[in-house]
CSV table of C-alpha atoms in Angstrom, one decimal:
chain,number,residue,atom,x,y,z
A,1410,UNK,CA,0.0,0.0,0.0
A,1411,UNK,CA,1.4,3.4,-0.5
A,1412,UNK,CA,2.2,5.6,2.3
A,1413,UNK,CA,3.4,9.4,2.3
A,1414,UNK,CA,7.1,9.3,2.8
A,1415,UNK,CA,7.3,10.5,6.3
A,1416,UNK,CA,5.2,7.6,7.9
A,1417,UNK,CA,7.4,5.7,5.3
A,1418,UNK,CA,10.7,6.9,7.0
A,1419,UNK,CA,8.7,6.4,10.8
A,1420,UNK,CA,7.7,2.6,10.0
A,1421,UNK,CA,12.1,2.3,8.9
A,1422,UNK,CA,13.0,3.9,11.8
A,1423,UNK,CA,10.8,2.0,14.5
A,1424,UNK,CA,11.8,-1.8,13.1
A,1425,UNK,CA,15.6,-0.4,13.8
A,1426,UNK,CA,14.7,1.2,17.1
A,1427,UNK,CA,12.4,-2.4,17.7
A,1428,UNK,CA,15.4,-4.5,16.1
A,1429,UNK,CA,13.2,-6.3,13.7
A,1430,UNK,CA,14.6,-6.7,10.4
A,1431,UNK,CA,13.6,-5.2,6.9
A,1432,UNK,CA,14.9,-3.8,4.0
A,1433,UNK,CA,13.6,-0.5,2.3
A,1434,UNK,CA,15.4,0.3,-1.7
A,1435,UNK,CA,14.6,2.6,-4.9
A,1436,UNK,CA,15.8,1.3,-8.2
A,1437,UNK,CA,17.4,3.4,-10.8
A,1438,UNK,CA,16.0,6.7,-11.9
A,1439,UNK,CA,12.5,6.0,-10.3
A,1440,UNK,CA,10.8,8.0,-7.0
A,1441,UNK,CA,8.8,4.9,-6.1
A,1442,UNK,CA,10.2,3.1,-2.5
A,1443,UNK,CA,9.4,0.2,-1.6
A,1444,UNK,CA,9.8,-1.6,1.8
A,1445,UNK,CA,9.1,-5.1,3.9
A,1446,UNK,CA,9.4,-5.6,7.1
A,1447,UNK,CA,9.4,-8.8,9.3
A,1448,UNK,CA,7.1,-9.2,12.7
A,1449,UNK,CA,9.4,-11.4,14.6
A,1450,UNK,CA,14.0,-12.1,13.9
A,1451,UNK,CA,13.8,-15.1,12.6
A,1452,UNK,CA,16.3,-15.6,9.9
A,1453,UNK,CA,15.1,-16.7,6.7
A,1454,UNK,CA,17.5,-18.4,4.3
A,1455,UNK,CA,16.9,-18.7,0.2
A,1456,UNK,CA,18.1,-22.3,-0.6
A,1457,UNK,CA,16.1,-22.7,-3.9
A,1458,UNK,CA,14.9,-19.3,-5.3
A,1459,UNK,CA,11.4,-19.8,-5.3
A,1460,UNK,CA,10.2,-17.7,-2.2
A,1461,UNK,CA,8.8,-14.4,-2.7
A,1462,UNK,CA,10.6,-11.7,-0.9
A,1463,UNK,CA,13.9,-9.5,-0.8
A,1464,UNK,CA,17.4,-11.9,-1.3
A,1465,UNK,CA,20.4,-10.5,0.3
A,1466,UNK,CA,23.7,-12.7,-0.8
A,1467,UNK,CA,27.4,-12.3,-0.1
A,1468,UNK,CA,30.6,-12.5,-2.3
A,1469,UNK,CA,31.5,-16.3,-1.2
A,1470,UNK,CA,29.0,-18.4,-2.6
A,1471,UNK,CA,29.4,-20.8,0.1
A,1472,UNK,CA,28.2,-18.4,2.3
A,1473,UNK,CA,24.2,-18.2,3.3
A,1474,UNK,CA,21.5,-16.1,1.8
A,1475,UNK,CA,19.2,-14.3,3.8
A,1476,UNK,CA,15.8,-13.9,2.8
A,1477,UNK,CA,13.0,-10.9,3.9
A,1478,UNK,CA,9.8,-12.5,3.0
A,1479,UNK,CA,7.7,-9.8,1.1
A,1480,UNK,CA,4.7,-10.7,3.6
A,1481,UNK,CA,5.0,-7.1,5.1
A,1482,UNK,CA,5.1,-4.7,1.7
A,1483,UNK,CA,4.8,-0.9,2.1
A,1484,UNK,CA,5.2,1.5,-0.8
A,1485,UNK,CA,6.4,5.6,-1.2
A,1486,UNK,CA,7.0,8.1,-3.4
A,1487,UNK,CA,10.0,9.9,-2.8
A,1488,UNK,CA,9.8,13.4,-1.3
A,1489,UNK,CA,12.7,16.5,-2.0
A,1490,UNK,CA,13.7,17.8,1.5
A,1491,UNK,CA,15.6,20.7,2.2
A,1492,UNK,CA,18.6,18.7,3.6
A,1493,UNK,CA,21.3,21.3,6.4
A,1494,UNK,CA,23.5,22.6,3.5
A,1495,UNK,CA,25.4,23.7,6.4
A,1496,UNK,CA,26.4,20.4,7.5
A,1497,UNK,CA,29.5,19.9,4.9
A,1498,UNK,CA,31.1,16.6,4.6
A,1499,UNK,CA,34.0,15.6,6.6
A,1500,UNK,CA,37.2,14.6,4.9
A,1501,UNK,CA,38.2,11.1,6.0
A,1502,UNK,CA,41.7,11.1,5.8
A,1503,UNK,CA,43.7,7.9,4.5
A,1504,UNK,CA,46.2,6.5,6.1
A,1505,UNK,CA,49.9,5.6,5.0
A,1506,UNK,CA,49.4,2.5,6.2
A,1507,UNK,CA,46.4,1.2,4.3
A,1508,UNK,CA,47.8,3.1,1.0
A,1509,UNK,CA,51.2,0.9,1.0
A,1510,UNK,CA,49.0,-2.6,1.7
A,1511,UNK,CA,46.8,-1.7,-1.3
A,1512,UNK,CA,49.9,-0.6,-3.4
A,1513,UNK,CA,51.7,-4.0,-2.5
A,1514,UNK,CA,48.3,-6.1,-3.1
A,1515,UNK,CA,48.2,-4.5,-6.4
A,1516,UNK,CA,51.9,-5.4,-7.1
A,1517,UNK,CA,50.8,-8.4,-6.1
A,1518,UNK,CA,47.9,-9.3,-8.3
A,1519,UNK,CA,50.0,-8.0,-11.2
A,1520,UNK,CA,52.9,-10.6,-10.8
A,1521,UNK,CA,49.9,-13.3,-10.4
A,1522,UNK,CA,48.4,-12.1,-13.6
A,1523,UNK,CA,51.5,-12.0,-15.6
A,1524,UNK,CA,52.9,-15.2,-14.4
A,1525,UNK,CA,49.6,-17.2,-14.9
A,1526,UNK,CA,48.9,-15.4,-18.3
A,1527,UNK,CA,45.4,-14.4,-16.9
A,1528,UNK,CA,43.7,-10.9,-18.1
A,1529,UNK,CA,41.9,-9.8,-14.7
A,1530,UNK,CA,41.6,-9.8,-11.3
A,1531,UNK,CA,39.8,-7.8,-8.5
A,1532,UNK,CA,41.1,-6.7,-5.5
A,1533,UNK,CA,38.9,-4.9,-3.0
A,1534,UNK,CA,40.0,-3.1,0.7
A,1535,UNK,CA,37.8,-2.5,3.1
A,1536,UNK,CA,37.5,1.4,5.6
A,1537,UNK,CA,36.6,2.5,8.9
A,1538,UNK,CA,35.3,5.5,9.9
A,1539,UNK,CA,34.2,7.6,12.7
A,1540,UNK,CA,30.6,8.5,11.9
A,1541,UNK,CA,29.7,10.5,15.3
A,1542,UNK,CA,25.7,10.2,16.3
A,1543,UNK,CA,25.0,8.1,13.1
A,1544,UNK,CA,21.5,9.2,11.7
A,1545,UNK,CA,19.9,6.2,10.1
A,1546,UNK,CA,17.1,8.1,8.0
A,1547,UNK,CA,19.3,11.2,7.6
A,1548,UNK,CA,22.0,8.9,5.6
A,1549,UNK,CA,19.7,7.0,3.7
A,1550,UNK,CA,17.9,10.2,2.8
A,1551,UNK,CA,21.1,11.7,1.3
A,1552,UNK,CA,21.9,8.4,-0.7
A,1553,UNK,CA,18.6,8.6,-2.0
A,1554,UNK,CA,19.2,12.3,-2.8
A,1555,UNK,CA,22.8,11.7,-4.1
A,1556,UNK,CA,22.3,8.4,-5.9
A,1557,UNK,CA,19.1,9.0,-8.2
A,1558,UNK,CA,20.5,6.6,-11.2
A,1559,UNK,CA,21.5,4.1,-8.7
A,1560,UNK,CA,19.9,1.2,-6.8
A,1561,UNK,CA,19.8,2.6,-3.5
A,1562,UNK,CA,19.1,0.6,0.1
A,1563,UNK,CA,19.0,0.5,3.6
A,1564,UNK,CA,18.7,-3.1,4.7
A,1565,UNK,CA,18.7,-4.5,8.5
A,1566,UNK,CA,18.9,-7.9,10.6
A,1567,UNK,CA,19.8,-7.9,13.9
A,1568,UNK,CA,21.5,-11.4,13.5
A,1569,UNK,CA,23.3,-10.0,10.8
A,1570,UNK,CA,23.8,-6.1,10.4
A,1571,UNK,CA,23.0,-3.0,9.1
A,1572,UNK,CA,23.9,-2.4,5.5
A,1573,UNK,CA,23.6,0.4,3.1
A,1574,UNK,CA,24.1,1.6,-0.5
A,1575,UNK,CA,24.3,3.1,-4.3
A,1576,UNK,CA,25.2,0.5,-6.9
A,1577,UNK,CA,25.4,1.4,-10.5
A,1578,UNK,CA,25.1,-2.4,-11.7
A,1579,UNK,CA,22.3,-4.4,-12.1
A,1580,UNK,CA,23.0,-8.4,-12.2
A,1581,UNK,CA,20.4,-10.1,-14.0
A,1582,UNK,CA,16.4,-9.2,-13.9
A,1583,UNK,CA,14.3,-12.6,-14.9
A,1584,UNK,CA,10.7,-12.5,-16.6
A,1585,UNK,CA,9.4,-16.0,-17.6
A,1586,UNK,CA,12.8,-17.0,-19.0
A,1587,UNK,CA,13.7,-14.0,-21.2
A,1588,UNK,CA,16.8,-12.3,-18.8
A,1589,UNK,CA,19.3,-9.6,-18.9
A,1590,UNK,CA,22.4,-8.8,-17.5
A,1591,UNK,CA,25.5,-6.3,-17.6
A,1592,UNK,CA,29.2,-6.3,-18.0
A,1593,UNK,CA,31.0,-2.9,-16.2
A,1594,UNK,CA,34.2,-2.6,-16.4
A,1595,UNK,CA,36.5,1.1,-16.8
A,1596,UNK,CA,36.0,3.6,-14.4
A,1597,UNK,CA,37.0,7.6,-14.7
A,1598,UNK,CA,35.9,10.6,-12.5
A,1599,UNK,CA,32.5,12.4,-13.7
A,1600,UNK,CA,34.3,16.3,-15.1
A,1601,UNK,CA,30.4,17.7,-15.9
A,1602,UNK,CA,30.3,15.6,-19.3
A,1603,UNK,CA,29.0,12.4,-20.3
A,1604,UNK,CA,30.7,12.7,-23.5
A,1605,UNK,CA,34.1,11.3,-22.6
A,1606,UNK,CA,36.7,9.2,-24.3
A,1607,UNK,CA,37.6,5.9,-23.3
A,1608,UNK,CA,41.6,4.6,-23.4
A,1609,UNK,CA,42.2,1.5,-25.3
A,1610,UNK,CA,43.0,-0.3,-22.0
A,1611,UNK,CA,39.5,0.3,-20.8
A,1612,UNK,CA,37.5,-0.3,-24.5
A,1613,UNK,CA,39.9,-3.2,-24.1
A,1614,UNK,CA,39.3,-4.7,-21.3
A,1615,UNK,CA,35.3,-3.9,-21.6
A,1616,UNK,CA,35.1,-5.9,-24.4
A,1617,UNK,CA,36.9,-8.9,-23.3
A,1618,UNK,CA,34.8,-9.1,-19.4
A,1619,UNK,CA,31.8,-8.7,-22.3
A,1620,UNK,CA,33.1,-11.6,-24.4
A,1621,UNK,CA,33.9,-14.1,-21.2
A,1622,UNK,CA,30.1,-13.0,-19.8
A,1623,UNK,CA,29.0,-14.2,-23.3
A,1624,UNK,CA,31.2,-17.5,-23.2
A,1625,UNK,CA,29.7,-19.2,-19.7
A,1626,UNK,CA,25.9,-18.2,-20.9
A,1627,UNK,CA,26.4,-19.2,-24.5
A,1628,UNK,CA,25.5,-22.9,-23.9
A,1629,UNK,CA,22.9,-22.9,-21.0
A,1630,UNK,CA,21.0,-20.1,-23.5
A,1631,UNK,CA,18.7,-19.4,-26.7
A,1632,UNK,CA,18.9,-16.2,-28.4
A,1633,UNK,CA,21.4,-14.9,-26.8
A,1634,UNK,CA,22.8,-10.9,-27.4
A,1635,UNK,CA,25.2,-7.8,-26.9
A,1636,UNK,CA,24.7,-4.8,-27.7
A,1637,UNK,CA,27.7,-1.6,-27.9
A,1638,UNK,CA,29.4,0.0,-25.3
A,1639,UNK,CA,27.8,2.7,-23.8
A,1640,UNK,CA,29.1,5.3,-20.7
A,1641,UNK,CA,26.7,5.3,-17.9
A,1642,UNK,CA,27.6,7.9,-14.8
A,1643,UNK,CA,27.0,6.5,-11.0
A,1644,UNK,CA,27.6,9.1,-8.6
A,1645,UNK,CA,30.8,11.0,-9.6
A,1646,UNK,CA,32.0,8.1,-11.9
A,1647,UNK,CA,31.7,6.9,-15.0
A,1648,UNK,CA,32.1,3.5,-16.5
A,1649,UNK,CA,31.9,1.8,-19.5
A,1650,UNK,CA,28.3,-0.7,-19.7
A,1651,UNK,CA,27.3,-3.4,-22.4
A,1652,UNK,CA,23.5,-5.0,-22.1
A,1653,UNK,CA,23.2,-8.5,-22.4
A,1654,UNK,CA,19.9,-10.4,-22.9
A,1655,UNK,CA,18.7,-13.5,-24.0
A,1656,UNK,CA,15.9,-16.5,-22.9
A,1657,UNK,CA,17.3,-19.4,-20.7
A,1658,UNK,CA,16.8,-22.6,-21.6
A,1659,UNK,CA,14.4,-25.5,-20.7
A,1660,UNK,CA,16.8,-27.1,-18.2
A,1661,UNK,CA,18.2,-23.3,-16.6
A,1662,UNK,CA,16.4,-21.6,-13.9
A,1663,UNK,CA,17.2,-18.5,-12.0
A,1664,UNK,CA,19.4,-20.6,-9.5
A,1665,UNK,CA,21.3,-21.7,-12.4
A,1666,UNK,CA,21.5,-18.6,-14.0
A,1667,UNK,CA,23.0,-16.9,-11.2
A,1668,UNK,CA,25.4,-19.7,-10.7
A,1669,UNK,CA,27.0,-18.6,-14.1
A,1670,UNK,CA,26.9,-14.9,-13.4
A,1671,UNK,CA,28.0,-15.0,-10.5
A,1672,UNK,CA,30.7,-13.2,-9.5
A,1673,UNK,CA,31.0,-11.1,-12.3
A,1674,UNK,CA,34.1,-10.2,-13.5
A,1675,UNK,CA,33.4,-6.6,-12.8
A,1676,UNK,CA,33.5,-7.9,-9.2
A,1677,UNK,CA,35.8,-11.0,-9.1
A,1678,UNK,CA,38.4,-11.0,-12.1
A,1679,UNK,CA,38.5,-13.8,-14.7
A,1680,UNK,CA,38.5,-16.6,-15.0
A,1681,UNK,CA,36.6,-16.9,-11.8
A,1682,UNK,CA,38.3,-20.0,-10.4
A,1683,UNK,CA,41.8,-18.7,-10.6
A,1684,UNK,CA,40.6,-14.9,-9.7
A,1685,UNK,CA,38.8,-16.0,-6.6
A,1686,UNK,CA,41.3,-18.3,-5.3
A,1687,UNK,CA,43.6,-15.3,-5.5
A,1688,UNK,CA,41.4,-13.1,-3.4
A,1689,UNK,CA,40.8,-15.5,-0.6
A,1690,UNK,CA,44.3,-16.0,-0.2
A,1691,UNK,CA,45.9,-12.4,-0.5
A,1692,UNK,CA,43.1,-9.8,0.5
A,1693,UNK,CA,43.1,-9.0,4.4
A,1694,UNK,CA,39.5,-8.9,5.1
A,1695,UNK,CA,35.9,-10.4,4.5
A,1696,UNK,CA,34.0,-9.1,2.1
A,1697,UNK,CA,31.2,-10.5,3.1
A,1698,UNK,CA,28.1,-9.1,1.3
A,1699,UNK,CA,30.0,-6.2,-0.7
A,1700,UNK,CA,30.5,-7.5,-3.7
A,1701,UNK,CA,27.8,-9.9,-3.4
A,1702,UNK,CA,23.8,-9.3,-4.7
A,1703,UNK,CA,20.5,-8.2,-3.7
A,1704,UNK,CA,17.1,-7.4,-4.7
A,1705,UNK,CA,13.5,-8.4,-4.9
A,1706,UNK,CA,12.8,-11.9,-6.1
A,1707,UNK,CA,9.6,-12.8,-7.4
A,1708,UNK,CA,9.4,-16.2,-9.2
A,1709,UNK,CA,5.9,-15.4,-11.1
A,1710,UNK,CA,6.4,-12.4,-12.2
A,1711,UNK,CA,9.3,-10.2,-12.2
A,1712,UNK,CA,13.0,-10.4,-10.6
A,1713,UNK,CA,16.1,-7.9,-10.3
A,1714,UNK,CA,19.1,-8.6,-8.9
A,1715,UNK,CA,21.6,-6.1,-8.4
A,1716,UNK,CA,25.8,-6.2,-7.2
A,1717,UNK,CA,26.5,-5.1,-4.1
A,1718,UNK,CA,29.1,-2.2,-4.9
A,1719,UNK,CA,29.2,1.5,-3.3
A,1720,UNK,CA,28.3,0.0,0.2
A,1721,UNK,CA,28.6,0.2,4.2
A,1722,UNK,CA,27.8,-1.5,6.7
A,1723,UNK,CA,27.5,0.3,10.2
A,1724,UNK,CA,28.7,-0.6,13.2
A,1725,UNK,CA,28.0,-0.5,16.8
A,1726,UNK,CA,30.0,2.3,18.5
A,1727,UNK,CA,29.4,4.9,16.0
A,1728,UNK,CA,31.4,3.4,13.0
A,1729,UNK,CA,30.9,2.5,9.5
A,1730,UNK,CA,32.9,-0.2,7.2
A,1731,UNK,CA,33.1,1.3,4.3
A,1732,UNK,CA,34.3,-1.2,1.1
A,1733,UNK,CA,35.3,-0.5,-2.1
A,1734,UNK,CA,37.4,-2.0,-5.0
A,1735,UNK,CA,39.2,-1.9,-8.8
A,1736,UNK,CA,40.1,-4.4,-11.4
A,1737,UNK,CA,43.3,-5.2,-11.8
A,1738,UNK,CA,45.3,-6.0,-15.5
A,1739,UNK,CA,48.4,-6.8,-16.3
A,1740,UNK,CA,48.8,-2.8,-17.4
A,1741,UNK,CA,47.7,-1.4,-13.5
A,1742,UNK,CA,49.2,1.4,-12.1
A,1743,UNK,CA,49.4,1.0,-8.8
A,1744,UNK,CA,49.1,4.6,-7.6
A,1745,UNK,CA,46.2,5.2,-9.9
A,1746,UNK,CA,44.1,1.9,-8.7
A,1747,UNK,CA,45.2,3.3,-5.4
A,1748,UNK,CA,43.8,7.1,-6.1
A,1749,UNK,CA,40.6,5.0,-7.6
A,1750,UNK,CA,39.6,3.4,-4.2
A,1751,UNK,CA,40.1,6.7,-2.6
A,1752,UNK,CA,37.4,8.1,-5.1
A,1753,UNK,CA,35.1,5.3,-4.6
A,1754,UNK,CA,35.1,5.8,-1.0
A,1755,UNK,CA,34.9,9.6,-1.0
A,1756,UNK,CA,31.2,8.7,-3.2
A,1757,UNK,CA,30.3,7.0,0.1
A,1758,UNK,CA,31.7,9.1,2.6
A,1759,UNK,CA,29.9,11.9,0.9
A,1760,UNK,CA,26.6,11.1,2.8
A,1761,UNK,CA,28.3,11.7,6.5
């Protein structure tokens, strides 16, 4: 049912205070919300994809999936608030110390890439901040504010955490068995023009995550399609987008689907095996669900899935995790994928 926005933002704000979980989201360049909430804490795993309700999944596949049935649904359109222009946002400063691991890690997945002959891998780091008398509506407000082409969320369980954010990339959306999907890859600072050029390293390596997307879903897939490469802004970035679409065949379903697709190279590296065993071993921290997918799954009708990137999860004691990442290639610079982190995170930090 839809609700005006401020008893939308009351209902969020008492399941927190209540610690009952539920998960509130706009999608891309819409002013519809849409929220469900749970009565009791129960945790509710997806093991087969057929429930209806809100998936959240993390990086490791291994790892469980937690489900928000949709038995609780509330709607909202988006309302412009004046937000404090005075309140500016604080720089959080970097420190030596995290800059020279991420330099070595890149160094690192270089000299794996070049020894194993191997065109990709991503390595991710993760960043705490102080975030002093943490606003839960005030934050999600400005993401919603900030983000307006991006898939935006505040989700909550109290076995589990508190997690918020923007992503630019949608995973796969399923009707019937017609689906679509996404390769990203390239990445440049928004300068006020959409109208950019792209180097050959990042046409490059665009077309070959596009092509190894296209190789795993060739055989489980009827009809299947690219299209060109087109630049798509999230936040203050820019990067480098390719739609993919096609009908699944008789023996594929959505669990199978996303068995293929997941992780993407825009996430993970390629090929998977060898670019996930990589990041296990050398990165210093769980990623847990950054990196991994969410979104409303309805079996009968409609389902969108999008990655997990441009997130936080917040802490007790007035902190947030903040986690971002880059794709590494044989031609990485070490500084720049370094000074690329640092602009990912200032996209998040920019709500504090």
């Amino acid at each position: 049912s839809l609700i005006a926005f401020s008893d939308f933002l009351d209902k969020i704000a008492q399941a927190y205070k209540q610690n009952l979980p539920f998960v509130a989201y706009r999608e891309p360049n819409v002013t519809k919300l849409t929220a469900f909430f749970q009565e009791n804490d129960t945790l509710h795993l997806a093991h087969d994809f057929e429930s209806k309700g809100f998936v959240f999944a993390p990086f490791d596949t291994k790892d469980a999936i937690v489900l928000i049935p949709d038995t609780h649904e509330l709607q909202t359109e988006f309302e412009a608030q004046a937000v404090d222009s005075a309140s500016r946002a604080i720089p959080f400063p970097e420190t030596a110390a995290s800059k020279e691991t991420h330099i070595n890690l890149v160094d690192e997945a270089k000299t794996f890439l070049i020894e194993n002959a191997l065109p990709k891998v991503v390595i991710a780091r993760s960043k705490t901040i102080p975030v002093a008398h943490f606003d839960l509506l005030q934050t999600f407000y400005r993401l919603l504010a900030k983000y307006t082409a991006a898939t935006v969320y505040v989700w909550y369980h109290p076995k589990v955490g508190l997690w918020m954010g923007a992503t630019p990339e949608m995973l796969v959306t399923l009707v019937g068995q017609h689906f679509k999907t996404m390769s990203l890859a390239g990445t440049q600072v928004y300068q006020g023009d959409m109208e950019v050029s792209w180097r050959s390293k990042e046409r490059e390596e665009q077309q070959l995550v596009t092509d190894y997307v296209v190789s795993k879903l060739k055989d489980k897939t009827l009809q299947l399609q690219a299209g060109k490469p087109y630049t798509v802004k999230a936040g203050t970035l820019l990067h480098l987008r390719t739609d993919i679409q096609g009908e699944l065949s008789k023996d594929m379903d959505l669990k199978s689907l996303l068995n293929t697709v997941h992780p993407t190279p825009a996430v993970c590296g390629y090929p998977t095996d060898k670019a996930k065993a990589f990041i296990f071993e050398k990165e210093q921290f769980d990623r847990s669900f950054y990196t991994g997918y969410f979104g409303r799954l309805h079996p009968t009708e409609k389902t969108t899935l999008y990655v997990n990137l441009r997130c936080m999860q917040i802490l007790a004691n007035d902190k947030a995790r903040i986690y971002v990442g880059g794709g590494i290639t044989q031609k990485s610079k070490p500084q720049l994928e370094w000074e690329e982190t640092v602009a990912k995170c200032n996209t998040m930090q920019a709500v504090f």
